Structures are given as structure tokens and as C-alpha cells.
XYZ file of C-alpha atoms in Angstrom:
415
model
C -134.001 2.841 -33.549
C -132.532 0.474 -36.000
C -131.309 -3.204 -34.853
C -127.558 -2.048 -35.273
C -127.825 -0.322 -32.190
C -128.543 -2.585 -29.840
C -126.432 -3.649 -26.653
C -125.863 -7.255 -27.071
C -128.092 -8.516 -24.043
C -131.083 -6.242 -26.009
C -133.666 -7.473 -28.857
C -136.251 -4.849 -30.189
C -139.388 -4.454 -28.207
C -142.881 -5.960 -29.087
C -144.670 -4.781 -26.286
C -147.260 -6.974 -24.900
C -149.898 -4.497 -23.190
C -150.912 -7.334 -20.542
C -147.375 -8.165 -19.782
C -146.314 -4.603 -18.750
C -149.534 -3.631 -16.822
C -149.286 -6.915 -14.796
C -145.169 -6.021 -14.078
C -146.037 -2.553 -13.324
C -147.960 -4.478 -10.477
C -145.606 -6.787 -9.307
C -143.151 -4.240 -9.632
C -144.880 -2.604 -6.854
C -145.609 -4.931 -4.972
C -142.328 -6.384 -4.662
C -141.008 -2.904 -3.816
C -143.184 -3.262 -0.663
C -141.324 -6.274 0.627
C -138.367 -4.180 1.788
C -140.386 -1.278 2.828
C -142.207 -1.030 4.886
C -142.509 -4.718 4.756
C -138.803 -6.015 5.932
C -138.773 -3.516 8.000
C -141.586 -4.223 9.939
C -140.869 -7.738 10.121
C -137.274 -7.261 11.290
C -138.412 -4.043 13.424
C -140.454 -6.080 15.721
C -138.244 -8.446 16.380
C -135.762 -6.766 17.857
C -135.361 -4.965 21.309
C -136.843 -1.482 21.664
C -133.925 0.770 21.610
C -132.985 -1.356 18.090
C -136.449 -0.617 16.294
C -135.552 2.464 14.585
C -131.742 1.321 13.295
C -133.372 -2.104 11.748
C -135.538 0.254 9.757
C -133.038 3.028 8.631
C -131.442 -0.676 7.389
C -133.710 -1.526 5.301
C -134.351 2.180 4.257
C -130.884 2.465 3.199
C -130.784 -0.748 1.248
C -133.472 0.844 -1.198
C -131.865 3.791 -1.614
C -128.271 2.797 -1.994
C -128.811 -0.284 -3.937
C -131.238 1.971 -6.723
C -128.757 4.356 -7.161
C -125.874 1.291 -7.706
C -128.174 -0.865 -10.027
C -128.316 2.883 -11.867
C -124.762 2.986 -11.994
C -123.465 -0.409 -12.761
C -125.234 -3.352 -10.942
C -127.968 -4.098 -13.665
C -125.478 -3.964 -16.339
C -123.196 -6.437 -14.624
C -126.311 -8.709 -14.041
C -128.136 -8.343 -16.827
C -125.766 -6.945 -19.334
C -123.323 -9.180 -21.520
C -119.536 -9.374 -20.464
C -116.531 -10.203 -22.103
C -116.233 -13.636 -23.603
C -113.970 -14.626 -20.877
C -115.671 -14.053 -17.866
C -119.376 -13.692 -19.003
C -120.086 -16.558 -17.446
C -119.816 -15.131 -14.480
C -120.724 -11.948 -14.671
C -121.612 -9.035 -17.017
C -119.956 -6.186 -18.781
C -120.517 -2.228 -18.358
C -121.904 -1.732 -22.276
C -125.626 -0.799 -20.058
C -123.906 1.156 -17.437
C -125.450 4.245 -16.328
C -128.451 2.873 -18.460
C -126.672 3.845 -21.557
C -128.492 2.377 -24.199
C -131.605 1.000 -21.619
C -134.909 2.975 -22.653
C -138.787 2.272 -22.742
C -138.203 1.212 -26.210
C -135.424 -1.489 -25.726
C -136.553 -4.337 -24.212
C -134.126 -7.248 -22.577
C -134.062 -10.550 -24.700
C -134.966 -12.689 -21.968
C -138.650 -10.262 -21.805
C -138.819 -8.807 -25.520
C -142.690 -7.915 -24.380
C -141.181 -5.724 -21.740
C -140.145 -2.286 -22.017
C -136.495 -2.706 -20.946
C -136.732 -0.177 -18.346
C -139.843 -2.338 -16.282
C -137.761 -5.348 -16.790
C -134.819 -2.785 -15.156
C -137.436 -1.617 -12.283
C -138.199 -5.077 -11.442
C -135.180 -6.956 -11.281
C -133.925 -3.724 -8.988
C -136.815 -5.083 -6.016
C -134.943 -7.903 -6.351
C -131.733 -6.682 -5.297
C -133.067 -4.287 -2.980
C -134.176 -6.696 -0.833
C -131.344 -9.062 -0.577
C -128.919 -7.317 1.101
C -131.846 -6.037 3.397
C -132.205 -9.652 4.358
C -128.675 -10.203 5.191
C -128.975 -7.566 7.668
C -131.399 -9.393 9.965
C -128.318 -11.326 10.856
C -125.801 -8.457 12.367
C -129.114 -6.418 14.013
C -128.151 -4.441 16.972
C -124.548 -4.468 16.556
C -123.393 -3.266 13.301
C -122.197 -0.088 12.975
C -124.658 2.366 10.449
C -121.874 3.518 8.066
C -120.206 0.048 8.148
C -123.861 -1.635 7.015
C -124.038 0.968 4.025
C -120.394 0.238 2.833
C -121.105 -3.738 2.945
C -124.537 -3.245 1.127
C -122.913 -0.960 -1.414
C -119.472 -3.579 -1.953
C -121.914 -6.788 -1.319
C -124.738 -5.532 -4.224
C -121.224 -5.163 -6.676
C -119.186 -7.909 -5.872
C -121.696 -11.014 -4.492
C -125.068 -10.138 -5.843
C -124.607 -8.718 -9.253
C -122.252 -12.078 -10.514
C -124.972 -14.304 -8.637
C -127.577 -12.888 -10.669
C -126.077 -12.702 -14.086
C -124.665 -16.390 -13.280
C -127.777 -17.439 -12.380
C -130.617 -15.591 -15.011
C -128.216 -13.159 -17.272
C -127.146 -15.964 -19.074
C -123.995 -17.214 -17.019
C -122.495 -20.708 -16.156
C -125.178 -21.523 -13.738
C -128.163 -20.775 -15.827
C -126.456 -22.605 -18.814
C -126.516 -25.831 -16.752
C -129.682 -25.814 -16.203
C -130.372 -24.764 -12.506
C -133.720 -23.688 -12.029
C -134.593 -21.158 -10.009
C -138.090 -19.014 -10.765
C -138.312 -16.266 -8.701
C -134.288 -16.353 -6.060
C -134.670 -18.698 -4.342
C -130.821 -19.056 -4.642
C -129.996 -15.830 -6.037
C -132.026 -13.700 -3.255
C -132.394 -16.264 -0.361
C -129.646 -19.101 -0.144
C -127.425 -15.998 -1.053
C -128.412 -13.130 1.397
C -128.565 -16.745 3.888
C -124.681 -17.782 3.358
C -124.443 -14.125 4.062
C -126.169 -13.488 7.091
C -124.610 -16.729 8.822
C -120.832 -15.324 7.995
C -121.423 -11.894 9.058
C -122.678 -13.455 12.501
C -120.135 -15.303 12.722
C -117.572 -12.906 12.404
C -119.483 -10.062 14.308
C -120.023 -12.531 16.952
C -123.049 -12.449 19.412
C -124.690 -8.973 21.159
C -123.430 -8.148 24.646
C -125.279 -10.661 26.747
C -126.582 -13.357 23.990
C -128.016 -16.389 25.755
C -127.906 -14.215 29.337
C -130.128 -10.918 28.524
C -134.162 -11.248 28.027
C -133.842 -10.524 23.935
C -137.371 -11.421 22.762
C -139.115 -9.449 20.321
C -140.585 -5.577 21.319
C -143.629 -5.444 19.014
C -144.873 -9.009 17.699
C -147.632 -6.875 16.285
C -145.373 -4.881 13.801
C -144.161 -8.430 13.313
C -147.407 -9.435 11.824
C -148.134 -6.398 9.544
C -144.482 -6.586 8.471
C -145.344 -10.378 7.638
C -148.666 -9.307 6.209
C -147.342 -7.149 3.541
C -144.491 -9.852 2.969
C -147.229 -11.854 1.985
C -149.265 -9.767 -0.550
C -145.672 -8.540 -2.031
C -144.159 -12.237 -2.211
C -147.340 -12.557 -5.281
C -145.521 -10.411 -6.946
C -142.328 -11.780 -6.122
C -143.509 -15.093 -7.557
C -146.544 -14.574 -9.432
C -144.488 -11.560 -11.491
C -141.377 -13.558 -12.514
C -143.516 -15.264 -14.843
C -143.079 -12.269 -17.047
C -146.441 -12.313 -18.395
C -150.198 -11.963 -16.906
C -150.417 -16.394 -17.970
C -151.726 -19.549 -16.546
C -147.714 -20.113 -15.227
C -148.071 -16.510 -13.574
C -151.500 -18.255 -11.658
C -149.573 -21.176 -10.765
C -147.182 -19.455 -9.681
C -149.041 -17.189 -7.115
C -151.562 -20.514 -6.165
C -148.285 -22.157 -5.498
C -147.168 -19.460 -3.192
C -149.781 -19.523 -1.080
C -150.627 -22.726 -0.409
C -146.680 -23.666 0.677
C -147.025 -20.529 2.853
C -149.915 -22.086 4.647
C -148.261 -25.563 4.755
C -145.155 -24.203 6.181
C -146.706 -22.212 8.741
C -148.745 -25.314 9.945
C -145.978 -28.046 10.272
C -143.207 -24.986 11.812
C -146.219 -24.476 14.395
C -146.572 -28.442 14.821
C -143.177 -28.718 15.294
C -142.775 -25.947 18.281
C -145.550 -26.901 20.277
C -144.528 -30.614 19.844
C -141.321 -29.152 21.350
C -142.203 -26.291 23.332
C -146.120 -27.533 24.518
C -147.259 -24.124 23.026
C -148.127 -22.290 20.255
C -146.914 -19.064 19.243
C -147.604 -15.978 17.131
C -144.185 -15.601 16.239
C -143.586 -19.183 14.887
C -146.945 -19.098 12.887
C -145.094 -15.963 11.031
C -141.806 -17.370 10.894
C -143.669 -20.437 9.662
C -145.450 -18.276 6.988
C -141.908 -16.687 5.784
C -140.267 -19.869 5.728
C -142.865 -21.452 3.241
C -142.642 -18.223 1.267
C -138.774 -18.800 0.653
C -138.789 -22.269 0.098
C -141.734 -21.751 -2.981
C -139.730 -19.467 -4.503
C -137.562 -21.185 -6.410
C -140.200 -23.952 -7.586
C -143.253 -21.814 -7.752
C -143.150 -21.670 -10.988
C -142.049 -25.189 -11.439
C -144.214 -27.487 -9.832
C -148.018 -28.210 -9.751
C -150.155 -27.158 -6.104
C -149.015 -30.577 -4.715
C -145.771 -29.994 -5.254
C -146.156 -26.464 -3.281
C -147.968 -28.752 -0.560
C -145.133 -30.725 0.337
C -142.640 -28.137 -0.064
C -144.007 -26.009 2.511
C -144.419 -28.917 4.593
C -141.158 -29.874 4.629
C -139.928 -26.050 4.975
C -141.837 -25.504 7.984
C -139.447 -28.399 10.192
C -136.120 -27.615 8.309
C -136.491 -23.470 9.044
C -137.396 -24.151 12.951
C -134.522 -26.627 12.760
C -132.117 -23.798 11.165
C -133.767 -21.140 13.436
C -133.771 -22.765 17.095
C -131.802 -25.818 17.211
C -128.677 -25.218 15.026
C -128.227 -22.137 16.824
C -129.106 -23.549 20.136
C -126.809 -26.280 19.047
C -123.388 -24.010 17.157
C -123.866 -20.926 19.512
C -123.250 -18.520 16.712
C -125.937 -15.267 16.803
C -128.057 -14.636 13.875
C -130.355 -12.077 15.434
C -133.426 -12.329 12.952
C -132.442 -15.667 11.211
C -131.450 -14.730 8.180
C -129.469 -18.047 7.808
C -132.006 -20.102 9.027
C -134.940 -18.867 7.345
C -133.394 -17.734 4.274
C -130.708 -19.921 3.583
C -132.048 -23.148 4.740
C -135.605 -22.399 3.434
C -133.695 -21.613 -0.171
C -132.162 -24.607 -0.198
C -134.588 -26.932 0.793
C -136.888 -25.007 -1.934
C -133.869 -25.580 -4.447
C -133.257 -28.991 -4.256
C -137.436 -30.134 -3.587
C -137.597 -27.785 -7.261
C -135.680 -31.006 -8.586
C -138.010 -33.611 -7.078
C -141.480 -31.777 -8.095
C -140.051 -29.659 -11.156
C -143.015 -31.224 -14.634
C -143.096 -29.844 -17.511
C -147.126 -29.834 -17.435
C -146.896 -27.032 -15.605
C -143.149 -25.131 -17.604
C -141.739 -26.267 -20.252
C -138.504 -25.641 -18.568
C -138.520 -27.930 -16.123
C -137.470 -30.822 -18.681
C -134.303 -32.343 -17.691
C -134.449 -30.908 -13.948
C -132.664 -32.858 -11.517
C -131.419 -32.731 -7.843
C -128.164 -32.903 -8.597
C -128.359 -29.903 -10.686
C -129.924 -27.948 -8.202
C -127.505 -28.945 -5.768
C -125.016 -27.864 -8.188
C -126.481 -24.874 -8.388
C -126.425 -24.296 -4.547
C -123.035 -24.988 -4.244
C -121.486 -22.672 -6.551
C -123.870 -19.806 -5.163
C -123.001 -20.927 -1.690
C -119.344 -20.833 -2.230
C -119.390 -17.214 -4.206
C -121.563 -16.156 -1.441
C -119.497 -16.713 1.384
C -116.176 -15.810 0.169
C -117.497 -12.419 -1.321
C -119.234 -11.891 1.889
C -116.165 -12.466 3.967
C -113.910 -10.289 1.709
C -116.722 -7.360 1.598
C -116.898 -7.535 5.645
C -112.764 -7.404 6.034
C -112.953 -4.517 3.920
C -115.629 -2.966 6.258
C -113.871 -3.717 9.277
C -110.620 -2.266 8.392
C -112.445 0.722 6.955
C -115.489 1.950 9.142
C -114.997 -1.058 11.424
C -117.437 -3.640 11.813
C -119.370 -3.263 15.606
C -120.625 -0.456 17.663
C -118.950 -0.182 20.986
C -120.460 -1.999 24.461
C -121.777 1.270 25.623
C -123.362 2.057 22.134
C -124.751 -1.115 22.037
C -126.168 -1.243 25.437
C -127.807 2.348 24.657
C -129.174 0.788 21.802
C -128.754 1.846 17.849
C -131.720 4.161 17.430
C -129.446 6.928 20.029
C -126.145 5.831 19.592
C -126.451 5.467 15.494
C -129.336 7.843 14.362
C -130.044 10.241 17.620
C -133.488 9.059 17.533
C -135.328 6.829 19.987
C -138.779 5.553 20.100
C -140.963 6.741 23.373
């Protein structure tokens, strides 16, 4: 291959040996998040006759999204567009992976054989829209979720991405974000919290008894969200480094923290301590690392989690106690709040002892950051669902959704 024929987002590749085994890995791992980790998670939350649909969700998400990112989604992430608007997202040169090969490699990973640095950046965006969905569980119709992954991945997450780490306007300012916590979770957050809002509650929200069927899938699912979130973190170092151990110490520890001060929190409130908050606590610290985790030293992970664990139960119990809207799974206020008290704690604790990168980080940047990914979100998600519900439609019918999803959407049930 000769330099002339590269795509201009590619430089040639000079493979680094310990690089690609250790993405191979985190590829992997990642990949697990969604399934069967997600799905887990999500599928033991919900009511029994819901279990099997929350899965197909997050089933579908891989499969859909991988064949997209294929198509055109990595190139309009990843790829660059047209002077005009590559700022805000990326051209079709890489579509269809013309040009993408083991011997290309991206010039933001020249150690990488392009199509790893492809394979891992796809976990990514399998996952996001799988998180979105914990937001419209047991009430979205199936073929109305697949056409709003399908639309969301093109028109929300691919700009996000490319605005954020394929060299658009957000990236160029200097937002920081290591591993999504704005692309993935503020995004998929701002997501989840319009589609509740204009799917509106399940039949018999704040009547029915709606508490979780299987707390014990709950905990594998949170398990293997755990193990895969070190590759999550740990892997978008790029390289098997001291910043990739960081990194995965860093995730950890605000894990812990989180889980601790969420639990403190609810049985301050609630005189009692429960599985599912020591989880939810877990998952909250997990999101709000991920932007910083390769950012800030283990103190800085310390008080991030710490400060996670409150805002996430405040998200999860008392702003929808307080607004009434119904975010089945908390997408919004795990996800989104979590991101964004991850983004803008990255601009307290960001040094450059531990990245280089972090010189020059601010709040106000990261809050800059937020806001434009915020924004994008939630008027790409709100275009992306009227499309859906003047196509498929939106909701199942009453009697569908008081049979439950599992008959009514897949003619399978649980026993």
C-alpha cells in the first residue's frame, strides 16, 4: 500500500504487538457489557412478563447497530467530512469499510490495526442505544425500538462521536472525555429522559406493585458490567501503559465509592439497606469515572464516586418522585446525571501527572461540552421518536401491555 492511498482520517500502520493484544481484550470485554451484561441488568429489573422483551432489546441493539457501523456509522464518526460540516460529523470516504483493512490503521491509534480500532469503537455504540432503552421498558413497541436504534445510531450518535473524538468542534475545544462519558452516557441519558417523557408512564405507574422480578439476574448483569467497564476504561487508553492502569485502578475504586455513599444515602432515607441500591450504586460510580478515568489520579476517582453515589439516587428516586415522568430502569438518572457529574468533576481533578492531556482542562469546558451534546441529544432524539411514532407507532396497546412484551411482542414467555 503506498501513502497515496490513504482515506484522509488514515496514517500507515506501525503495529504495536502489546497494543493490539491488550484491545483484542478490551474489545471483548466491552462487547460483554451489552450482552449478556445490559441485559441482565435491565432484565431483572423489570416485571416478569417484560424479562424476555428487555433482552431481545439489547440483542437487537448488537446486531442492528454492527451491521449500521458496517454500513456507514464508523465512517461518519470516525471518518473525515466535508470541510463544511466536519466539525460535526464525518463523511462516507470509509463507508462500507472501503478502504478500512488490518493494514490501515486510524491516525488517532497508528499502533492499531484499523479494523480493532473499528471493532472497538463499534462496543461503544452498541451499547448506547441499549442504554436508552432502559427508559421506554415495557411499553415500546419491538419494531418501533429497532427503527429508533437504527435512525438514533445515524443521526444522534454517529455526529456525537465524531464531534466529540473524530476530530470535530467539541474535541477541538478541548472537552475531555476518556472513555463516553458524554458521548455514551450523558447522551443515551438526554435520550432516555425524552423518550419517557413522550411515551409517558406504563399502565398503572405509581398504583401497580412494579419492583424488580429477579434482583439476582440484577447482580450477575451488574457483575459482568463490572469486569467489561475495565475494558471500557482501562482499553481507551489505546495501549497496554501505566495510563491504561490508572485508568482501570480509577474505575474501581469510584465504583466502590459510589456504591457506598448511594447506599448511605438510602438507608439515611429509607432506614434500610438494599441489594438493588448497592448495584445501582456500583453502576452509577462506573458512569461517572468514565469520563475522568483516564484523567485524574485514585483520589480524584475517590471523590468522584463519592459524589456520584448521592447525585444518581437523587436523579433515580427523588427527581422522579418529584417530576412524575417514568424512566423505567433510569437511564436518565443513572446515565445522564452520573455523565455529567463525571464530566464536569473531570475539570476539577483532570493533572497532567497522570495525561498529558489534561493541560488546560477546565469546568467550563466540560460544561461546554455537556451542553452541546445535551442539546444534539435531545433534539435528534425527539425527531428520531416522531419519526417512529408516525411510522410503526411508538407504544404497545393497554391489553399488550398488561399481557406483558415477552407474549404480546415475541410469543415467548418465561415459566
Amino acid at each position: 500500500m503506498v501513502e497515496t492511498s490513504l482515506l484522509a482520517h488514515q496514517t500507515s500502520l506501525a503495529l504495536d504487538p502489546a497494543a493490539t493484544s491488550w484491545l483484542l481484550t478490551s474489545t471483548a470485554l466491552v462487547l460483554m457489557m451489552t450482552l449478556p451484561g445490559l441485559a441482565l441488568f435491565y432484565g431483572g429489573m423489570v416485571r416478569k412478563k417484560n424479562i424476555i422483551s428487555v433482552i431481545a432489546q439489547s440483542a437487537a441493539a448488537f446486531a442492528l447497530v454492527t451491521v449500521l457501523w458496517f454500513i456507514a456509522g464508523y465512517s461518519l464518526s470516525f471518518g473525515k467530512g466535508p470541510e463544511a460540516v466536519d466539525g460535526f460529523i464525518g463523511g462516507l470516504d470509509a463507508a462500507f469499510f472501503n478502504g478500512v483493512s488490518a493494514q490501515t490503521a486510524h491516525s488517532l491509534l497508528p499502533g492499531l490495526p484499523e479494523l480493532l480500532f473499528a471493532s472497538f469503537q463499534l462496543t461503544f455504540a452498541v451499547i448506547t442505544p441499549a442504554l436508552i432503552a432502559g427508559s421506554f421498558a415495557e411499553r415500546m413497541k419491538f419494531s418501533a425500538a429497532l427503527l429508533f436504534f437504527g435512525l438514533w445510531h445515524l443521526v444522534v450518535y454517529a455526529p456525537v462521536a465524531h464531534q466529540v473524538w473524530g476530530g470535530g468542534w467539541l474535541g477541538g475545544l478541548g472537552v475531555l472525555d476518556f472513555a463516553g462519558g458524554a458521548v455514551v452516557h450523558v447522551n443515551a441519558g438526554v435520550a432516555g429522559l425524552v423518550a419517557a417523557i413522550m411515551l409517558k408512564p406504563r399502565h398503572g405507574y405509581g398504583r401497580d406493585n412494579m419492583a424488580p422480578s429477579n434482583l439476582a439476574y440484577t447482580a450477575i448483569g451488574t457483575g459482568l458490567l463490572l469486569v467489561g467497564w475495565m475494558g471500557f476504561n482501562a482499553g481507551s487508553a489505546g495501549a497496554a501503559d501505566a495510563l491504561a492502569a490508572t485508568a482501570g485502578f480509577n474505575t474501581l475504586l469510584a465504583a466502590a465509592a459510589a456504591s457506598l455513599s448511594w447506599l448511605t444515602v438510602e438507608w439515611i432515607e429509607m432506614r434500610r439497606a438494599t441489594l438493588l441500591g448497592l448495584l445501582s450504586g456500583i453502576v452509577a460510580g462506573l458512569v461517572a469515572i468514565t469520563p475522568a478515568a483516564g484523567f485524574v489520579d485514585p483520589k480524584g476517582a475517590f471523590f468522584i464516586g463519592l459524589a456520584a453515589g448521592p447525585a444518581c439516587y437523587g436523579g433515580a428516586v427523588w427527581l422522579k418522585r418529584l417530576l412524575k415522568y417514568d424512566d423505567s430502569l433510569d437511564a436518565w438518572g443513572i446515565h445522564g446525571v452520573g455523565g455529567i457529574v463525571g464530566a464536569l468533576l473531570t475539570g476539577v481533578f483532570a493533572t497532567t501527572a497522570v495525561n498529558p492531556l489534561a493541560e488546560g482542562a477546565t469546568v467550563g469546558k466540560q460544561a461546554i461540552g455537556l451542553l452541546g451534546v445535551m442539546a444534539w441529544s435531545a433534539v435528534g432524539t425527539f425527531l428520531v421518536l416522531t419519526i417512529c411514532r408516525f411510522t410503526t407507532g411508538l407504544r404497545v396497546t393497554k391489553e399488550q401491555e398488561v399481557e406483558g412484551l415477552d407474549y404480546s411482542q415475541h410469543g415467548e414467555t418465561l415459566h
